Amino acid sequence: MFMRIFSDIYDLQEHLNKLRKNGKSIGFVPTMGALHNGHISLIKSSITENDITVCSIFVNPTQFNNSADLQNYPRTMNADIELLDSINCDLVFTPTVEAMYPKPETEILFNFGTIEQVMEGKDRPGHFQGVGTIVKKLFDIVEPNNAYFGKKDYQQLLIIKELTRQYNLSPNIIGCEIIRENDGLAMSSRNTRLTKHQRDEAPFIRKTMLWAKENIENYSPNNLTKEVENRINSNSEMRITYFEISEANTLIKCENWESNTDYIGFIVVEMGDVRLIDNIELF
Ligand code: PAF
């Protein structure tokens, strides 16, 4: 079957309703485009686990708290569509901003509790309100059985699970492992904006995270955090935004190592004006 592209919401819904009536299960991968192997692995999981896979491409303005970041976000629609076709994705949804945000706007204010108040939520005010808004709209349109998100944006994954719980939305939320370049750099659409020298240095982020994991026994959480911050800042191409060690389900910051608790180290590093995010399971 050849891949179909929809930009109109109602055409897509009509098509999906027919498929659902014929008993087809629907997997969904929402993206902002500039697709890389991280997205491809989500789409391949969806293709394996569902009859039909829908990928949306929409650079969502409401989740950018910085207008330069929105403007500079890479947009590669033609290449994305070719790539999706080559891996046998079934449907692509490419709505306009006007269609997703009809005027006058009606804003939903979400209350995600403490998982929104730390790290990306604290550093990028309004970001998760924007993510919640667009993901809820997309889920309401596509009504998927399963939806796939990468663990690189781990806090986003928890927010979307909470959104789905609060609004009884249809899909199972499936978190997929981080896909990395051979040198360890987590794949991201933003990597394409690094200069050659920055790109050569960028794997130092992963190396520092692995060092932290190996040295848990030797440091308190606070001292390990300081050590990671110092190591990152010692690289002249990098500036640490935060390194935080938090409990995996609540994102409550770890003050003392407790046994039988899963901790994740979360990092954001700026290289020039490119903001890179990664995380590592510590225990
Ligand atoms: O992770 C992303 O690419 C975006 O935040 C998402 C989930 C597609 C919502 O715009």
CSV table of C-alpha atoms and ligand atoms in Angstrom, one decimal:
chain,number,residue,atom,x,y,z
A,1,MET,CA,0.0,0.0,0.0
A,2,PHE,CA,1.3,3.5,-0.8
A,3,MET,CA,1.7,6.1,1.9
A,4,ARG,CA,-1.1,8.7,2.1
A,5,ILE,CA,-0.6,12.3,3.3
A,6,PHE,CA,-3.3,14.3,4.9
A,7,SER,CA,-3.2,17.9,5.9
A,8,ASP,CA,-7.0,18.3,6.5
A,9,ILE,CA,-8.2,17.1,9.9
A,10,TYR,CA,-11.6,15.9,8.7
A,11,ASP,CA,-10.2,13.9,5.7
A,12,LEU,CA,-7.8,12.1,8.1
A,13,GLN,CA,-10.6,11.3,10.5
A,14,GLU,CA,-12.9,10.0,7.8
A,15,HIS,CA,-10.1,7.8,6.5
A,16,LEU,CA,-9.2,6.5,10.0
A,17,ASN,CA,-12.9,5.8,10.9
A,18,LYS,CA,-13.1,3.5,7.8
A,19,LEU,CA,-10.0,1.7,8.9
A,20,ARG,CA,-11.2,1.3,12.5
A,21,LYS,CA,-14.6,0.0,11.2
A,22,ASN,CA,-12.6,-2.7,9.4
A,23,GLY,CA,-11.0,-3.7,12.7
A,24,LYS,CA,-7.6,-2.1,12.1
A,25,SER,CA,-5.5,-1.0,15.1
A,26,ILE,CA,-3.8,2.4,14.9
A,27,GLY,CA,-0.3,3.3,16.1
A,28,PHE,CA,0.7,7.0,16.3
A,29,VAL,CA,4.0,8.7,16.4
A,30,PRO,CA,3.7,12.5,16.9
A,31,THR,CA,6.8,14.5,15.7
A,32,MET,CA,7.9,18.0,14.9
A,33,GLY,CA,9.7,16.7,11.8
A,34,ALA,CA,13.4,16.8,11.0
A,35,LEU,CA,13.2,13.1,11.3
A,36,HIS,CA,16.2,11.0,12.4
A,37,ASN,CA,16.9,7.4,13.4
A,38,GLY,CA,15.3,8.0,16.8
A,39,HIS,CA,12.0,8.8,15.2
A,40,ILE,CA,12.5,6.0,12.7
A,41,SER,CA,12.8,3.5,15.5
A,42,LEU,CA,9.5,4.7,17.1
A,43,ILE,CA,7.8,4.4,13.7
A,44,LYS,CA,9.2,0.9,13.2
A,45,SER,CA,7.9,-0.2,16.7
A,46,SER,CA,4.5,1.2,15.7
A,47,ILE,CA,4.5,-0.6,12.4
A,48,THR,CA,5.4,-3.9,14.1
A,49,GLU,CA,2.7,-3.5,16.8
A,50,ASN,CA,-0.2,-2.0,14.9
A,51,ASP,CA,-2.1,-2.5,11.6
A,52,ILE,CA,-1.8,1.1,10.6
A,53,THR,CA,0.8,3.7,11.6
A,54,VAL,CA,0.2,7.4,11.5
A,55,CYS,CA,3.1,9.9,11.9
A,56,SER,CA,2.3,13.6,12.4
A,57,ILE,CA,4.6,16.4,11.5
A,58,PHE,CA,3.8,19.7,13.2
A,59,VAL,CA,6.2,22.2,14.7
A,60,ASN,CA,4.0,23.2,17.6
A,61,PRO,CA,4.4,26.9,18.4
A,62,THR,CA,2.9,26.8,21.8
A,63,GLN,CA,5.6,24.6,23.3
A,64,PHE,CA,8.4,27.0,22.4
A,65,ASN,CA,9.1,29.6,25.1
A,66,ASN,CA,11.8,31.2,23.0
A,67,SER,CA,10.8,32.6,19.6
A,68,ALA,CA,14.4,32.2,18.2
A,69,ASP,CA,14.2,28.5,19.0
A,70,LEU,CA,10.9,28.2,17.2
A,71,GLN,CA,12.3,30.1,14.2
A,72,ASN,CA,15.5,28.1,14.1
A,73,TYR,CA,13.8,24.7,14.5
A,74,PRO,CA,14.9,22.6,11.5
A,75,ARG,CA,12.1,22.1,8.9
A,76,THR,CA,12.8,19.3,6.3
A,77,MET,CA,9.3,18.3,5.2
A,78,ASN,CA,10.2,16.9,1.8
A,79,ALA,CA,13.0,14.7,3.1
A,80,ASP,CA,10.8,13.6,6.0
A,81,ILE,CA,8.1,12.5,3.7
A,82,GLU,CA,10.5,10.6,1.5
A,83,LEU,CA,12.0,8.9,4.6
A,84,LEU,CA,8.5,7.9,5.9
A,85,ASP,CA,7.6,6.5,2.5
A,86,SER,CA,10.8,4.4,2.4
A,87,ILE,CA,10.1,2.7,5.7
A,88,ASN,CA,6.4,2.0,4.8
A,89,CYS,CA,4.7,4.4,7.2
A,90,ASP,CA,1.0,4.3,6.2
A,91,LEU,CA,-0.3,7.8,6.9
A,92,VAL,CA,1.3,11.2,7.4
A,93,PHE,CA,-0.6,14.0,9.0
A,94,THR,CA,0.7,17.6,8.3
A,95,PRO,CA,-1.8,20.1,9.7
A,96,THR,CA,-1.4,23.8,9.5
A,97,VAL,CA,-1.1,26.1,12.6
A,98,GLU,CA,-4.5,27.6,11.7
A,99,ALA,CA,-6.1,24.2,11.7
A,100,MET,CA,-4.6,23.1,15.0
A,101,TYR,CA,-5.2,26.4,16.7
A,102,PRO,CA,-8.5,27.8,15.4
A,103,LYS,CA,-9.3,31.4,16.5
A,104,PRO,CA,-10.6,32.5,18.9
A,105,GLU,CA,-8.3,30.2,20.9
A,106,THR,CA,-9.6,28.2,23.8
A,107,GLU,CA,-6.9,27.5,26.2
A,108,ILE,CA,-6.9,24.5,28.6
A,109,LEU,CA,-4.8,24.9,31.7
A,110,PHE,CA,-3.3,21.6,32.8
A,111,ASN,CA,-2.3,20.7,36.3
A,112,PHE,CA,0.4,18.1,36.0
A,113,GLY,CA,1.6,18.6,39.6
A,114,THR,CA,5.2,18.4,40.6
A,115,ILE,CA,6.4,16.6,37.5
A,116,GLU,CA,5.8,19.9,35.6
A,117,GLN,CA,7.6,22.1,38.1
A,118,VAL,CA,11.1,20.8,37.8
A,119,MET,CA,13.8,20.7,35.1
A,120,GLU,CA,12.3,21.4,31.6
A,121,GLY,CA,9.1,22.7,33.2
A,122,LYS,CA,11.1,25.2,35.4
A,123,ASP,CA,13.6,26.1,32.7
A,124,ARG,CA,11.1,26.5,29.9
A,125,PRO,CA,8.0,28.1,31.4
A,126,GLY,CA,4.8,27.0,29.6
A,127,HIS,CA,6.6,24.3,27.6
A,128,PHE,CA,4.6,21.4,29.0
A,129,GLN,CA,1.3,23.3,28.8
A,130,GLY,CA,2.1,23.6,25.1
A,131,VAL,CA,3.0,19.9,24.8
A,132,GLY,CA,-0.1,18.9,26.7
A,133,THR,CA,-2.3,21.1,24.5
A,134,ILE,CA,-1.0,19.7,21.2
A,135,VAL,CA,-0.8,16.1,22.2
A,136,LYS,CA,-4.3,16.2,23.6
A,137,LYS,CA,-5.6,17.7,20.3
A,138,LEU,CA,-3.6,15.1,18.2
A,139,PHE,CA,-4.9,12.2,20.3
A,140,ASP,CA,-8.5,13.5,20.0
A,141,ILE,CA,-8.1,13.7,16.2
A,142,VAL,CA,-6.2,10.4,15.6
A,143,GLU,CA,-7.7,8.3,18.5
A,144,PRO,CA,-4.8,5.8,18.4
A,145,ASN,CA,-4.6,2.5,20.2
A,146,ASN,CA,-0.9,3.0,20.9
A,147,ALA,CA,1.3,6.1,20.9
A,148,TYR,CA,5.1,6.1,20.9
A,149,PHE,CA,7.5,8.5,22.6
A,150,GLY,CA,11.3,8.5,23.1
A,151,LYS,CA,12.8,8.3,26.6
A,152,LYS,CA,15.3,11.0,25.6
A,153,ASP,CA,12.5,13.4,26.6
A,154,TYR,CA,11.7,11.4,29.7
A,155,GLN,CA,9.9,14.2,31.5
A,156,GLN,CA,7.7,14.7,28.5
A,157,LEU,CA,6.9,11.0,28.5
A,158,LEU,CA,5.7,11.2,32.2
A,159,ILE,CA,3.7,14.4,31.4
A,160,ILE,CA,2.0,12.6,28.5
A,161,LYS,CA,1.2,9.5,30.7
A,162,GLU,CA,-0.3,11.9,33.2
A,163,LEU,CA,-2.3,13.8,30.5
A,164,THR,CA,-3.7,10.5,29.2
A,165,ARG,CA,-4.6,9.4,32.8
A,166,GLN,CA,-6.3,12.7,33.7
A,167,TYR,CA,-8.4,12.9,30.5
A,168,ASN,CA,-9.0,9.2,30.0
A,169,LEU,CA,-7.5,9.4,26.5
A,170,SER,CA,-7.5,6.4,24.2
A,171,PRO,CA,-3.9,5.3,23.6
A,172,ASN,CA,-1.5,3.1,25.6
A,173,ILE,CA,1.6,5.3,26.0
A,174,ILE,CA,4.8,3.4,25.0
A,175,GLY,CA,8.2,4.8,26.0
A,176,CYS,CA,11.0,3.7,23.7
A,177,GLU,CA,14.7,3.5,24.4
A,178,ILE,CA,17.1,6.4,23.5
A,179,ILE,CA,18.7,6.0,20.1
A,180,ARG,CA,22.3,7.1,19.9
A,181,GLU,CA,24.9,7.9,17.3
A,182,ASN,CA,27.9,5.5,17.3
A,183,ASP,CA,29.9,8.0,19.4
A,184,GLY,CA,27.1,8.0,22.1
A,185,LEU,CA,25.4,11.4,21.3
A,186,ALA,CA,21.6,11.0,21.7
A,187,MET,CA,19.9,11.5,18.4
A,188,SER,CA,18.1,14.8,18.1
A,189,SER,CA,16.7,17.1,15.4
A,190,ARG,CA,18.8,19.8,17.0
A,191,ASN,CA,22.1,18.0,16.4
A,192,THR,CA,22.0,19.2,12.8
A,193,ARG,CA,22.5,22.8,14.1
A,194,LEU,CA,25.9,22.0,15.7
A,195,THR,CA,29.0,23.3,14.0
A,196,LYS,CA,31.6,20.6,13.0
A,197,HIS,CA,33.7,21.3,16.1
A,198,GLN,CA,30.7,21.3,18.4
A,199,ARG,CA,29.5,18.0,16.9
A,200,ASP,CA,33.0,16.5,17.5
A,201,GLU,CA,32.8,17.6,21.2
A,202,ALA,CA,29.2,16.7,21.8
A,203,PRO,CA,29.8,13.0,22.8
A,204,PHE,CA,31.5,14.4,25.9
A,205,ILE,CA,28.0,14.8,27.4
A,206,ARG,CA,27.3,11.0,27.3
A,207,LYS,CA,30.9,10.2,28.5
A,208,THR,CA,30.3,12.5,31.5
A,209,MET,CA,27.0,10.7,32.2
A,210,LEU,CA,28.7,7.3,32.1
A,211,TRP,CA,31.4,8.6,34.4
A,212,ALA,CA,28.7,9.7,36.8
A,213,LYS,CA,27.0,6.2,36.7
A,214,GLU,CA,30.3,4.5,37.4
A,215,ASN,CA,31.1,6.8,40.3
A,216,ILE,CA,27.8,6.7,42.3
A,217,GLU,CA,29.4,4.8,45.2
A,218,ASN,CA,32.1,7.5,45.6
A,219,TYR,CA,29.9,10.6,45.9
A,220,SER,CA,26.8,12.0,47.6
A,221,PRO,CA,24.1,13.0,45.1
A,222,ASN,CA,24.9,16.6,45.6
A,223,ASN,CA,28.7,16.2,45.1
A,224,LEU,CA,28.1,14.0,42.1
A,225,THR,CA,25.9,16.7,40.6
A,226,LYS,CA,28.6,19.4,41.2
A,227,GLU,CA,31.3,17.1,39.7
A,228,VAL,CA,29.2,16.6,36.5
A,229,GLU,CA,28.5,20.3,36.3
A,230,ASN,CA,32.3,21.1,36.6
A,231,ARG,CA,33.3,18.5,34.1
A,232,ILE,CA,30.8,19.8,31.5
A,233,ASN,CA,31.8,23.4,32.1
A,234,SER,CA,35.5,22.5,31.7
A,235,ASN,CA,34.7,21.9,28.0
A,236,SER,CA,35.0,25.2,26.3
A,237,GLU,CA,32.2,24.4,23.9
A,238,MET,CA,29.7,23.6,26.6
A,239,ARG,CA,27.7,25.3,29.3
A,240,ILE,CA,25.7,23.2,31.7
A,241,THR,CA,22.0,24.3,32.1
A,242,TYR,CA,21.3,21.6,34.7
A,243,PHE,CA,22.3,18.1,35.9
A,244,GLU,CA,19.7,16.7,38.2
A,245,ILE,CA,19.4,13.3,39.9
A,246,SER,CA,15.8,12.4,40.5
A,247,GLU,CA,13.5,9.6,41.4
A,248,ALA,CA,12.3,8.0,38.1
A,249,ASN,CA,8.5,8.2,38.6
A,250,THR,CA,8.0,11.3,40.7
A,251,LEU,CA,11.0,13.3,39.4
A,252,ILE,CA,11.6,14.3,43.1
A,253,LYS,CA,15.2,15.4,43.4
A,254,CYS,CA,17.5,12.9,45.2
A,255,GLU,CA,19.0,14.2,48.4
A,256,ASN,CA,20.4,10.9,49.7
A,257,TRP,CA,20.8,7.6,47.9
A,258,GLU,CA,17.9,5.3,49.1
A,259,SER,CA,18.0,1.6,48.4
A,260,ASN,CA,15.3,0.1,46.2
A,261,THR,CA,14.8,3.4,44.4
A,262,ASP,CA,15.2,4.0,40.6
A,263,TYR,CA,17.2,7.2,40.0
A,264,ILE,CA,17.8,8.9,36.7
A,265,GLY,CA,20.4,11.6,35.9
A,266,PHE,CA,18.9,14.3,33.7
A,267,ILE,CA,21.1,16.7,31.8
A,268,VAL,CA,20.8,19.8,29.6
A,269,VAL,CA,23.8,21.3,28.0
A,270,GLU,CA,24.1,24.4,25.8
A,271,MET,CA,26.5,24.3,22.9
A,272,GLY,CA,26.4,27.8,21.3
A,273,ASP,CA,22.6,28.4,20.9
A,274,VAL,CA,21.8,24.7,20.6
A,275,ARG,CA,20.2,23.1,23.7
A,276,LEU,CA,21.0,19.4,24.0
A,277,ILE,CA,19.1,17.0,26.4
A,278,ASP,CA,19.9,13.5,27.6
A,279,ASN,CA,19.5,11.2,30.6
A,280,ILE,CA,20.9,8.1,32.1
A,281,GLU,CA,19.4,5.4,34.4
A,282,LEU,CA,21.7,5.5,37.4
A,283,PHE,CA,20.2,2.6,39.4
B,1,PAF,O1,8.7,15.4,21.2
B,1,PAF,C1,8.3,16.1,20.3
B,1,PAF,O2,8.7,16.1,19.1
B,1,PAF,C2,7.1,17.1,20.6
B,1,PAF,O3,7.2,17.6,21.9
B,1,PAF,C3,5.7,16.4,20.4
B,1,PAF,C4,5.5,15.3,21.3
B,1,PAF,C5,5.6,15.9,18.9
B,1,PAF,C6,4.6,17.5,20.6
B,1,PAF,O4,4.8,18.5,19.7
